[in-house]
mmCIF file of C-alpha atoms and ligand atoms in Angstrom:
data_model
loop_
_atom_site.group_PDB
_atom_site.id
_atom_site.type_symbol
_atom_site.label_atom_id
_atom_site.label_comp_id
_atom_site.label_asym_id
_atom_site.label_seq_id
_atom_site.Cartn_x
_atom_site.Cartn_y
_atom_site.Cartn_z
ATOM 1 C CA MET M 1 11.396 21.848 5.528
ATOM 2 C CA LYS M 2 12.146 19.982 2.232
ATOM 3 C CA VAL M 3 11.150 16.581 1.467
ATOM 4 C CA ALA M 4 12.065 14.592 -1.658
ATOM 5 C CA ILE M 5 9.850 11.970 -2.888
ATOM 6 C CA LEU M 6 10.947 9.012 -5.006
ATOM 7 C CA GLY M 7 7.837 8.161 -7.244
ATOM 8 C CA ALA M 8 5.315 10.769 -8.577
ATOM 9 C CA GLY M 9 2.129 8.621 -8.763
ATOM 10 C CA GLN M 10 -0.912 9.509 -7.134
ATOM 11 C CA LEU M 11 0.621 8.758 -3.491
ATOM 12 C CA GLY M 12 3.302 11.182 -4.414
ATOM 13 C CA ARG M 13 0.543 13.628 -5.482
ATOM 14 C CA MET M 14 -1.459 13.320 -2.378
ATOM 15 C CA LEU M 15 1.549 13.621 -0.348
ATOM 16 C CA ALA M 16 2.813 16.769 -1.817
ATOM 17 C CA LEU M 17 -0.569 18.271 -1.585
ATOM 18 C CA ALA M 18 -0.716 17.369 2.028
ATOM 19 C CA GLY M 19 2.631 19.117 2.752
ATOM 20 C CA TYR M 20 1.342 22.685 1.440
ATOM 21 C CA PRO M 21 -0.705 23.662 4.460
ATOM 22 C CA LEU M 22 2.200 22.842 6.893
ATOM 23 C CA GLY M 23 4.570 24.964 4.787
ATOM 24 C CA ILE M 24 6.566 21.430 3.718
ATOM 25 C CA ALA M 25 7.706 21.702 0.233
ATOM 26 C CA CYS M 26 7.615 18.328 -1.440
ATOM 27 C CA GLU M 27 10.191 17.665 -4.680
ATOM 28 C CA LEU M 28 9.111 14.880 -6.683
ATOM 29 C CA TYR M 29 11.468 12.389 -8.611
ATOM 30 C CA ASP M 30 10.402 10.063 -11.271
ATOM 31 C CA GLN M 31 11.244 8.696 -14.791
ATOM 32 C CA THR M 32 9.365 11.184 -16.520
ATOM 33 C CA ALA M 33 7.708 14.703 -15.615
ATOM 34 C CA GLU M 34 4.369 13.590 -16.996
ATOM 35 C CA THR M 35 2.993 12.183 -13.695
ATOM 36 C CA PRO M 36 0.186 12.878 -11.239
ATOM 37 C CA GLY M 37 2.597 14.195 -8.856
ATOM 38 C CA GLY M 38 4.379 16.307 -11.386
ATOM 39 C CA GLN M 39 1.220 18.286 -11.803
ATOM 40 C CA VAL M 40 1.133 19.781 -8.537
ATOM 41 C CA ALA M 41 4.712 19.991 -7.038
ATOM 42 C CA LYS M 42 8.225 20.516 -8.435
ATOM 43 C CA ILE M 43 9.669 17.302 -10.249
ATOM 44 C CA THR M 44 12.832 16.040 -11.491
ATOM 45 C CA ALA M 45 12.897 13.504 -14.258
ATOM 46 C CA GLY M 46 15.629 10.824 -13.845
ATOM 47 C CA ALA M 47 16.429 7.056 -13.911
ATOM 48 C CA PHE M 48 16.301 5.583 -10.297
ATOM 49 C CA ASP M 49 19.730 4.390 -10.593
ATOM 50 C CA ASP M 50 21.227 7.656 -11.616
ATOM 51 C CA TYR M 51 23.215 8.185 -8.356
ATOM 52 C CA ARG M 52 24.189 11.496 -9.578
ATOM 53 C CA LYS M 53 21.099 13.085 -10.049
ATOM 54 C CA LEU M 54 19.443 11.347 -6.830
ATOM 55 C CA THR M 55 22.399 12.468 -4.581
ATOM 56 C CA ALA M 56 21.719 16.208 -5.997
ATOM 57 C CA LEU M 57 18.172 15.644 -5.249
ATOM 58 C CA ALA M 58 18.741 14.454 -1.786
ATOM 59 C CA ARG M 59 21.007 17.398 -1.090
ATOM 60 C CA ARG M 60 18.300 19.881 -1.661
ATOM 61 C CA ALA M 61 16.155 18.130 0.902
ATOM 62 C CA ASP M 62 15.960 17.598 4.558
ATOM 63 C CA VAL M 63 14.593 14.141 4.400
ATOM 64 C CA VAL M 64 14.043 11.542 1.559
ATOM 65 C CA THR M 65 10.933 9.271 1.311
ATOM 66 C CA PHE M 66 9.176 7.242 -1.533
ATOM 67 C CA ASP M 67 5.683 6.495 -2.913
ATOM 68 C CA TRP M 68 6.606 3.501 -5.138
ATOM 69 C CA GLU M 69 7.577 0.116 -3.650
ATOM 70 C CA ASN M 70 10.038 -0.926 -6.273
ATOM 71 C CA VAL M 71 12.611 1.956 -5.826
ATOM 72 C CA PRO M 72 15.881 0.127 -5.884
ATOM 73 C CA VAL M 73 17.124 -0.131 -2.247
ATOM 74 C CA GLU M 74 20.765 0.376 -3.431
ATOM 75 C CA SER M 75 19.712 3.779 -4.631
ATOM 76 C CA LEU M 76 18.224 4.707 -1.098
ATOM 77 C CA ARG M 77 21.544 3.528 0.608
ATOM 78 C CA VAL M 78 23.463 5.798 -1.746
ATOM 79 C CA ILE M 79 21.185 8.742 -0.776
ATOM 80 C CA LEU M 80 21.464 7.980 2.748
ATOM 81 C CA ARG M 81 25.238 8.918 2.620
ATOM 82 C CA SER M 82 23.855 12.426 2.256
ATOM 83 C CA THR M 83 20.413 12.787 3.569
ATOM 84 C CA PRO M 84 18.205 10.652 5.974
ATOM 85 C CA VAL M 85 15.572 8.171 4.243
ATOM 86 C CA TYR M 86 12.302 7.198 5.842
ATOM 87 C CA PRO M 87 10.897 4.592 6.209
ATOM 88 C CA GLN M 88 14.272 2.717 6.594
ATOM 89 C CA PRO M 89 15.599 1.028 3.434
ATOM 90 C CA ALA M 90 15.842 -2.090 5.376
ATOM 91 C CA ALA M 91 12.122 -2.338 5.834
ATOM 92 C CA LEU M 92 11.497 -1.683 2.065
ATOM 93 C CA GLU M 93 14.091 -4.228 1.151
ATOM 94 C CA VAL M 94 11.905 -6.787 3.057
ATOM 95 C CA ALA M 95 8.618 -5.679 1.665
ATOM 96 C CA GLN M 96 10.004 -5.801 -1.822
ATOM 97 C CA ASP M 97 10.347 -9.623 -1.532
ATOM 98 C CA ARG M 98 7.399 -11.921 -0.468
ATOM 99 C CA LEU M 99 9.805 -14.530 0.715
ATOM 100 C CA LEU M 100 11.636 -12.219 2.927
ATOM 101 C CA GLU M 101 8.397 -10.433 4.114
ATOM 102 C CA LYS M 102 6.637 -13.778 5.234
ATOM 103 C CA THR M 103 9.720 -15.047 6.845
ATOM 104 C CA ALA M 104 9.975 -11.792 8.700
ATOM 105 C CA PHE M 105 6.413 -12.065 9.965
ATOM 106 C CA GLY M 106 7.112 -15.600 10.977
ATOM 107 C CA GLN M 107 10.112 -14.522 13.023
ATOM 108 C CA LEU M 108 8.090 -11.573 14.821
ATOM 109 C CA GLY M 109 5.309 -14.090 15.747
ATOM 110 C CA ILE M 110 2.865 -12.310 13.162
ATOM 111 C CA PRO M 111 0.626 -15.059 11.993
ATOM 112 C CA THR M 112 0.875 -15.508 7.992
ATOM 113 C CA VAL M 113 -0.165 -18.107 5.460
ATOM 114 C CA GLY M 114 1.595 -21.254 4.730
ATOM 115 C CA PHE M 115 4.520 -20.511 2.262
ATOM 116 C CA ALA M 116 7.568 -22.104 0.385
ATOM 117 C CA ALA M 117 10.259 -20.827 -1.894
ATOM 118 C CA VAL M 118 9.796 -22.200 -5.634
ATOM 119 C CA ASN M 119 12.639 -21.941 -8.053
ATOM 120 C CA THR M 120 11.917 -25.454 -10.080
ATOM 121 C CA ARG M 121 9.063 -27.475 -10.735
ATOM 122 C CA ALA M 122 10.095 -29.726 -8.429
ATOM 123 C CA ASP M 123 9.850 -27.386 -5.814
ATOM 124 C CA LEU M 124 6.223 -26.383 -6.796
ATOM 125 C CA ASP M 125 5.472 -30.087 -6.434
ATOM 126 C CA ALA M 126 6.988 -30.432 -3.103
ATOM 127 C CA ALA M 127 5.414 -27.195 -1.849
ATOM 128 C CA ALA M 128 2.071 -28.315 -3.046
ATOM 129 C CA LEU M 129 2.530 -31.511 -1.156
ATOM 130 C CA LYS M 130 3.576 -30.191 1.932
ATOM 131 C CA LEU M 131 1.012 -27.126 2.079
ATOM 132 C CA GLY M 132 -1.787 -28.744 0.144
ATOM 133 C CA LEU M 133 -4.144 -27.529 -2.732
ATOM 134 C CA PRO M 134 -5.346 -24.974 -3.598
ATOM 135 C CA GLY M 135 -2.664 -22.623 -3.566
ATOM 136 C CA ILE M 136 -1.337 -19.551 -5.397
ATOM 137 C CA LEU M 137 1.924 -19.128 -7.153
ATOM 138 C CA LYS M 138 3.250 -15.654 -7.097
ATOM 139 C CA THR M 139 6.423 -13.808 -8.268
ATOM 140 C CA ARG M 140 8.533 -13.069 -5.107
ATOM 141 C CA ARG M 141 9.138 -9.488 -6.360
ATOM 142 C CA PHE M 142 7.322 -6.649 -8.738
ATOM 143 C CA GLY M 143 3.801 -8.192 -8.196
ATOM 144 C CA TYR M 144 1.219 -5.611 -7.621
ATOM 145 C CA ASP M 145 -2.712 -5.363 -7.935
ATOM 146 C CA GLY M 146 -2.895 -9.050 -8.502
ATOM 147 C CA LYS M 147 -0.298 -9.092 -11.080
ATOM 148 C CA GLY M 148 2.450 -11.930 -11.086
ATOM 149 C CA GLN M 149 0.327 -14.562 -9.473
ATOM 150 C CA VAL M 150 -1.788 -17.669 -10.719
ATOM 151 C CA ARG M 151 -4.239 -19.812 -8.809
ATOM 152 C CA ILE M 152 -3.687 -23.452 -8.449
ATOM 153 C CA HIS M 153 -6.961 -25.288 -8.042
ATOM 154 C CA ARG M 154 -5.972 -28.772 -8.752
ATOM 155 C CA ALA M 155 -2.645 -30.627 -9.565
ATOM 156 C CA ALA M 156 -3.429 -30.570 -13.135
ATOM 157 C CA ASP M 157 -2.871 -26.817 -13.127
ATOM 158 C CA MET M 158 0.510 -26.825 -11.796
ATOM 159 C CA GLY M 159 2.329 -26.900 -15.199
ATOM 160 C CA ARG M 160 0.571 -24.208 -16.551
ATOM 161 C CA ALA M 161 0.908 -22.204 -13.659
ATOM 162 C CA PHE M 162 4.593 -22.634 -13.496
ATOM 163 C CA ALA M 163 5.185 -22.237 -16.948
ATOM 164 C CA ALA M 164 3.348 -18.746 -16.770
ATOM 165 C CA LEU M 165 5.667 -17.421 -13.990
ATOM 166 C CA ALA M 166 8.843 -19.473 -14.547
ATOM 167 C CA GLY M 167 12.138 -17.780 -14.887
ATOM 168 C CA GLN M 168 11.530 -15.495 -11.709
ATOM 169 C CA PRO M 169 12.026 -16.614 -7.973
ATOM 170 C CA LEU M 170 8.457 -17.407 -6.770
ATOM 171 C CA ILE M 171 6.703 -18.353 -3.746
ATOM 172 C CA TYR M 172 3.835 -21.066 -3.183
ATOM 173 C CA GLU M 173 1.163 -19.841 -0.660
ATOM 174 C CA SER M 174 -1.578 -21.872 0.563
ATOM 175 C CA PHE M 175 -5.109 -20.489 -0.107
ATOM 176 C CA VAL M 176 -6.745 -18.982 2.832
ATOM 177 C CA ASN M 177 -10.567 -19.146 2.761
ATOM 178 C CA PHE M 178 -10.834 -15.735 4.543
ATOM 179 C CA SER M 179 -14.256 -14.216 5.394
ATOM 180 C CA ARG M 180 -12.980 -10.637 4.716
ATOM 181 C CA GLU M 181 -9.835 -8.485 4.272
ATOM 182 C CA VAL M 182 -8.797 -5.753 6.450
ATOM 183 C CA SER M 183 -5.699 -3.428 6.545
ATOM 184 C CA LEU M 184 -4.099 -1.462 9.492
ATOM 185 C CA ILE M 185 -2.434 1.838 8.760
ATOM 186 C CA GLY M 186 -0.176 3.281 11.400
ATOM 187 C CA VAL M 187 2.470 5.712 11.952
ATOM 188 C CA ARG M 188 5.518 6.091 13.969
ATOM 189 C CA GLY M 189 7.348 9.194 14.727
ATOM 190 C CA SER M 190 11.244 9.721 15.122
ATOM 191 C CA THR M 191 10.698 10.072 18.906
ATOM 192 C CA GLY M 192 9.006 6.597 18.779
ATOM 193 C CA GLU M 193 5.640 7.886 19.187
ATOM 194 C CA THR M 194 2.911 5.687 17.467
ATOM 195 C CA ALA M 195 -0.539 6.062 16.187
ATOM 196 C CA PHE M 196 -3.050 3.841 14.539
ATOM 197 C CA TYR M 197 -6.054 4.370 12.299
ATOM 198 C CA PRO M 198 -8.946 2.251 12.903
ATOM 199 C CA LEU M 199 -8.950 -1.199 11.023
ATOM 200 C CA THR M 200 -10.229 -0.922 7.391
ATOM 201 C CA GLU M 201 -12.339 -3.571 5.439
ATOM 202 C CA ASN M 202 -11.298 -4.063 1.824
ATOM 203 C CA VAL M 203 -12.783 -5.639 -1.054
ATOM 204 C CA HIS M 204 -10.528 -6.658 -4.010
ATOM 205 C CA GLU M 205 -11.945 -7.373 -7.534
ATOM 206 C CA GLN M 206 -9.226 -9.059 -10.007
ATOM 207 C CA GLY M 207 -6.577 -8.724 -7.231
ATOM 208 C CA ILE M 208 -7.238 -4.843 -7.195
ATOM 209 C CA LEU M 209 -8.465 -2.658 -4.198
ATOM 210 C CA ALA M 210 -12.013 -1.689 -5.251
ATOM 211 C CA THR M 211 -13.641 -0.496 -1.908
ATOM 212 C CA SER M 212 -12.859 0.489 1.515
ATOM 213 C CA ARG M 213 -14.929 0.945 4.764
ATOM 214 C CA ALA M 214 -13.697 2.372 7.718
ATOM 215 C CA PRO M 215 -13.905 2.072 11.012
ATOM 216 C CA CYS M 216 -14.732 -1.618 10.180
ATOM 217 C CA ARG M 217 -16.167 -4.216 12.898
ATOM 218 C CA ALA M 218 -12.963 -5.066 14.378
ATOM 219 C CA GLY M 219 -13.464 -6.125 18.327
ATOM 220 C CA SER M 220 -10.461 -7.681 19.505
ATOM 221 C CA LEU M 221 -8.680 -7.590 15.987
ATOM 222 C CA GLN M 222 -7.659 -4.140 16.217
ATOM 223 C CA ALA M 223 -5.368 -4.779 19.323
ATOM 224 C CA SER M 224 -4.000 -7.877 17.532
ATOM 225 C CA ALA M 225 -3.171 -5.654 14.485
ATOM 226 C CA GLU M 226 -1.714 -3.090 16.475
ATOM 227 C CA ARG M 227 0.688 -5.464 18.334
ATOM 228 C CA TYR M 228 1.763 -6.883 15.059
ATOM 229 C CA MET M 229 2.508 -3.606 13.625
ATOM 230 C CA ARG M 230 4.302 -2.465 16.864
ATOM 231 C CA SER M 231 6.822 -5.438 16.559
ATOM 232 C CA ILE M 232 7.482 -4.219 12.874
ATOM 233 C CA PHE M 233 8.067 -0.790 14.112
ATOM 234 C CA LYS M 234 10.572 -2.017 16.715
ATOM 235 C CA LYS M 235 12.384 -4.140 14.585
ATOM 236 C CA TYR M 236 13.339 -1.404 12.136
ATOM 237 C CA LYS M 237 13.217 1.618 14.369
ATOM 238 C CA TYR M 238 10.530 2.448 11.838
ATOM 239 C CA VAL M 239 9.652 6.210 10.867
ATOM 240 C CA GLY M 240 6.724 6.956 8.711
ATOM 241 C CA VAL M 241 3.331 5.378 7.794
ATOM 242 C CA LEU M 242 3.184 1.584 7.412
ATOM 243 C CA ALA M 243 0.114 -0.531 5.964
ATOM 244 C CA ILE M 244 -0.275 -4.199 6.728
ATOM 245 C CA GLU M 245 -2.965 -6.130 4.863
ATOM 246 C CA PHE M 246 -4.575 -8.988 6.593
ATOM 247 C CA PHE M 247 -7.069 -11.693 5.704
ATOM 248 C CA VAL M 248 -9.666 -12.458 8.367
ATOM 249 C CA ALA M 249 -10.145 -16.392 8.692
ATOM 250 C CA ASN M 250 -11.875 -17.953 11.759
ATOM 251 C CA GLY M 251 -11.981 -14.573 13.523
ATOM 252 C CA ARG M 252 -8.206 -14.298 13.421
ATOM 253 C CA LEU M 253 -5.745 -12.221 11.376
ATOM 254 C CA ILE M 254 -3.354 -13.763 8.879
ATOM 255 C CA ALA M 255 -0.898 -11.190 7.449
ATOM 256 C CA ASN M 256 -0.667 -11.238 3.853
ATOM 257 C CA GLU M 257 1.802 -8.354 3.043
ATOM 258 C CA MET M 258 3.128 -5.021 4.242
ATOM 259 C CA ALA M 259 3.454 -1.566 2.511
ATOM 260 C CA PRO M 260 6.239 0.700 4.037
ATOM 261 C CA ARG M 261 4.408 3.722 2.533
ATOM 262 C CA VAL M 262 0.763 5.628 2.453
ATOM 263 C CA HIS M 263 -1.576 3.047 1.176
ATOM 264 C CA ASN M 264 -4.620 2.877 -1.057
ATOM 265 C CA SER M 265 -6.754 1.509 1.796
ATOM 266 C CA GLY M 266 -6.162 4.472 3.658
ATOM 267 C CA HIS M 267 -7.163 7.119 1.117
ATOM 268 C CA TRP M 268 -10.648 7.559 3.339
ATOM 269 C CA THR M 269 -8.483 9.370 5.917
ATOM 270 C CA ILE M 270 -8.203 12.535 3.872
ATOM 271 C CA GLU M 271 -12.011 13.327 4.433
ATOM 272 C CA GLY M 272 -12.604 10.558 7.034
ATOM 273 C CA ALA M 273 -9.861 11.218 9.859
ATOM 274 C CA ARG M 274 -8.985 14.131 11.739
ATOM 275 C CA THR M 275 -5.341 13.816 10.115
ATOM 276 C CA SER M 276 -4.837 11.928 6.690
ATOM 277 C CA GLN M 277 -2.219 9.169 6.241
ATOM 278 C CA PHE M 278 -0.623 11.655 3.988
ATOM 279 C CA GLU M 279 -0.092 14.491 6.603
ATOM 280 C CA ASN M 280 0.950 11.860 9.169
ATOM 281 C CA HIS M 281 3.672 10.379 7.079
ATOM 282 C CA LEU M 282 4.976 14.073 6.513
ATOM 283 C CA ARG M 283 4.770 14.570 10.184
ATOM 284 C CA ALA M 284 6.544 11.675 10.968
ATOM 285 C CA ILE M 285 9.374 11.930 8.405
ATOM 286 C CA CYS M 286 9.967 15.413 9.260
ATOM 287 C CA GLY M 287 10.217 14.901 13.075
ATOM 288 C CA LEU M 288 7.065 16.710 13.990
ATOM 289 C CA PRO M 289 4.368 15.369 16.358
ATOM 290 C CA LEU M 290 1.873 12.829 14.944
ATOM 291 C CA GLY M 291 -1.601 14.052 14.160
ATOM 292 C CA ASP M 292 -4.886 12.602 15.522
ATOM 293 C CA THR M 293 -5.654 9.482 13.796
ATOM 294 C CA SER M 294 -9.530 8.994 15.086
ATOM 295 C CA ALA M 295 -12.193 8.775 12.401
ATOM 296 C CA THR M 296 -14.700 11.519 11.945
ATOM 297 C CA GLY M 297 -17.429 9.161 11.100
ATOM 298 C CA HIS M 298 -18.107 6.199 8.934
ATOM 299 C CA ALA M 299 -16.059 6.609 5.878
ATOM 300 C CA GLY M 300 -16.345 4.573 2.566
ATOM 301 C CA MET M 301 -13.949 4.810 -0.549
ATOM 302 C CA VAL M 302 -14.488 3.608 -3.886
ATOM 303 C CA ASN M 303 -11.536 3.334 -6.452
ATOM 304 C CA LEU M 304 -12.204 4.478 -9.949
ATOM 305 C CA ILE M 305 -10.215 2.211 -12.193
ATOM 306 C CA GLY M 306 -9.603 1.999 -15.883
ATOM 307 C CA ARG M 307 -12.253 4.977 -16.390
ATOM 308 C CA LEU M 308 -13.552 7.976 -14.840
ATOM 309 C CA PRO M 309 -17.122 8.824 -14.221
ATOM 310 C CA LYS M 310 -18.508 12.273 -15.407
ATOM 311 C CA LYS M 311 -17.360 14.877 -12.877
ATOM 312 C CA LYS M 312 -20.947 16.646 -13.294
ATOM 313 C CA THR M 313 -22.522 13.451 -12.030
ATOM 314 C CA VAL M 314 -20.328 12.490 -9.284
ATOM 315 C CA LEU M 315 -20.437 15.997 -7.571
ATOM 316 C CA ALA M 316 -24.150 16.330 -7.974
ATOM 317 C CA VAL M 317 -24.223 13.582 -5.248
ATOM 318 C CA ARG M 318 -24.206 15.347 -1.947
ATOM 319 C CA GLY M 319 -21.337 14.391 0.361
ATOM 320 C CA LEU M 320 -19.597 12.627 -2.333
ATOM 321 C CA HIS M 321 -15.719 13.855 -2.688
ATOM 322 C CA LEU M 322 -13.907 13.079 -5.975
ATOM 323 C CA HIS M 323 -10.034 12.626 -6.336
ATOM 324 C CA ASP M 324 -8.963 12.775 -10.007
ATOM 325 C CA TYR M 325 -5.195 11.735 -9.896
ATOM 326 C CA GLY M 326 -4.911 13.668 -13.405
ATOM 327 C CA LYS M 327 -3.352 10.554 -15.439
ATOM 328 C CA THR M 328 -3.767 11.510 -19.074
ATOM 329 C CA GLU M 329 -3.865 8.094 -20.305
ATOM 330 C CA ALA M 330 -6.730 5.765 -19.161
ATOM 331 C CA ARG M 331 -6.127 1.992 -19.323
ATOM 332 C CA PRO M 332 -8.132 -0.895 -18.128
ATOM 333 C CA GLY M 333 -7.046 -1.874 -14.531
ATOM 334 C CA ARG M 334 -5.207 1.379 -14.061
ATOM 335 C CA LYS M 335 -6.125 3.643 -10.928
ATOM 336 C CA LEU M 336 -7.344 6.980 -12.115
ATOM 337 C CA GLY M 337 -9.071 8.461 -9.189
ATOM 338 C CA HIS M 338 -11.216 7.380 -6.035
ATOM 339 C CA LEU M 339 -14.426 8.603 -4.318
ATOM 340 C CA THR M 340 -14.807 9.185 -0.524
ATOM 341 C CA LEU M 341 -17.937 9.632 1.525
ATOM 342 C CA VAL M 342 -18.358 10.042 5.083
ATOM 343 C CA THR M 343 -21.712 9.661 7.203
ATOM 344 C CA SER M 344 -22.899 9.374 10.671
ATOM 345 C CA SER M 345 -23.726 5.670 10.948
ATOM 346 C CA ALA M 346 -22.176 2.313 9.298
ATOM 347 C CA ARG M 347 -25.719 1.472 7.821
ATOM 348 C CA SER M 348 -25.798 5.252 5.800
ATOM 349 C CA ARG M 349 -22.338 4.584 4.855
ATOM 350 C CA ASP M 350 -22.976 1.233 3.145
ATOM 351 C CA LEU M 351 -25.833 2.717 1.454
ATOM 352 C CA ALA M 352 -23.998 5.783 0.233
ATOM 353 C CA LEU M 353 -21.286 3.221 -0.991
ATOM 354 C CA GLY M 354 -23.657 1.151 -2.886
ATOM 355 C CA ARG M 355 -24.796 4.165 -4.529
ATOM 356 C CA ALA M 356 -21.310 5.301 -5.406
ATOM 357 C CA LEU M 357 -20.540 2.111 -6.581
ATOM 358 C CA LYS M 358 -23.116 2.501 -9.135
ATOM 359 C CA LEU M 359 -21.690 5.827 -10.607
ATOM 360 C CA ARG M 360 -18.373 4.058 -11.077
HETATM 361 P P1 AMP J 401 -1.462 -9.613 -3.028
HETATM 362 O O1 AMP J 401 -0.924 -9.257 -4.402
HETATM 363 O O2 AMP J 401 -0.823 -10.636 -2.341
HETATM 364 O O3 AMP J 401 -1.958 -8.517 -2.074
HETATM 365 O O4 AMP J 401 -2.833 -10.324 -3.507
HETATM 366 C C1 AMP J 401 -3.879 -9.551 -4.066
HETATM 367 C C2 AMP J 401 -5.168 -10.324 -3.613
HETATM 368 O O5 AMP J 401 -5.253 -11.956 -3.948
HETATM 369 C C3 AMP J 401 -5.630 -10.166 -2.180
HETATM 370 O O6 AMP J 401 -5.899 -9.050 -1.555
HETATM 371 C C4 AMP J 401 -6.548 -11.454 -2.088
HETATM 372 O O7 AMP J 401 -7.706 -11.049 -2.355
HETATM 373 C C5 AMP J 401 -5.950 -12.384 -3.014
HETATM 374 N N1 AMP J 401 -4.948 -13.413 -2.441
HETATM 375 C C6 AMP J 401 -3.769 -13.269 -2.314
HETATM 376 N N2 AMP J 401 -2.898 -14.297 -1.637
HETATM 377 C C7 AMP J 401 -4.064 -15.288 -1.333
HETATM 378 C C8 AMP J 401 -3.986 -16.210 -0.336
HETATM 379 N N3 AMP J 401 -2.904 -16.802 0.098
HETATM 380 N N4 AMP J 401 -5.078 -16.712 -0.068
HETATM 381 C C9 AMP J 401 -6.257 -16.139 -0.626
HETATM 382 N N5 AMP J 401 -6.294 -15.095 -1.241
HETATM 383 C C10 AMP J 401 -5.255 -14.517 -1.864
#
């Protein structure tokens, strides 16, 4: 089987690596060949709207997927004329726009935050009046890792917040006083078979994922999260891995966003689950049976952001796994790698995670 992956960042790299044992060859595509993915698999450089190059790539592949959420949906529709694309472009289209995404959650009965579209300053005033303060003003598109969003604590902040983001379609969201953040990663195969990983608890720092632990304390939340994800699977006849990020407030789930791709909060599945999210994504889009999603122990993951610790120091810690994405340029806020550990109890996992955080 040959899989073409649009986007060759760390997610594309980990997908390509997961393909090797299964004899699935991945060819990556990105604006430049100097990418994390380009170091481990064949890569073609080109623009994401170069239909001639994209069609040629698609014709060399059995199926096309993406590791990047901002791939133009129009390009995927052009590719669809020659090769199947999974997950479905319609799911990506909704995930690319926070307003469409939250509207879809509402239509599917998935609880989400209070929200309103904002295009003008008057819209913002009306939204704050309706939904209350504090809130967050976000760009509808192209936001990631906390970028493109401004918190509004009081009425006096509104002018500055609007000025910071004006000129782009915006969304105002009421601020959720959450007790924790969790994510569900699930997968649906082409025959309709589904599988779900245990819920993962995530901590963000400055809007960027810092640590994940799984399985987390979940109780009935696991079943609710799976029910919500199943409704999205059904709507799109979805094929591939899907992630939904939730806030937990008053013991209930509130959906924040979804990602129609493998997800940073699922990196622990490489060492901590019987089948990784990367392998399961490839299995799904290649029409193969899904792998066991159960956890092998208690996993913790620490993102390495802006700077990598010394290899010698990290690898001296028994049980600590290092993933270096091979990025040549370290910048503040840039994800350069991650650490994973798997222990036999939640307590030992939390202790080990605390020690791993110090190495960061
Ligand atoms: P996002 O880009 O929407 O995933 O936001 C990044 C992070 O900002 C989230 O993981 C939360 O920690 C925080 N955040 C985003 N939206 C809200 C909200 N409506 N209420 C409270 N915190 C939020």
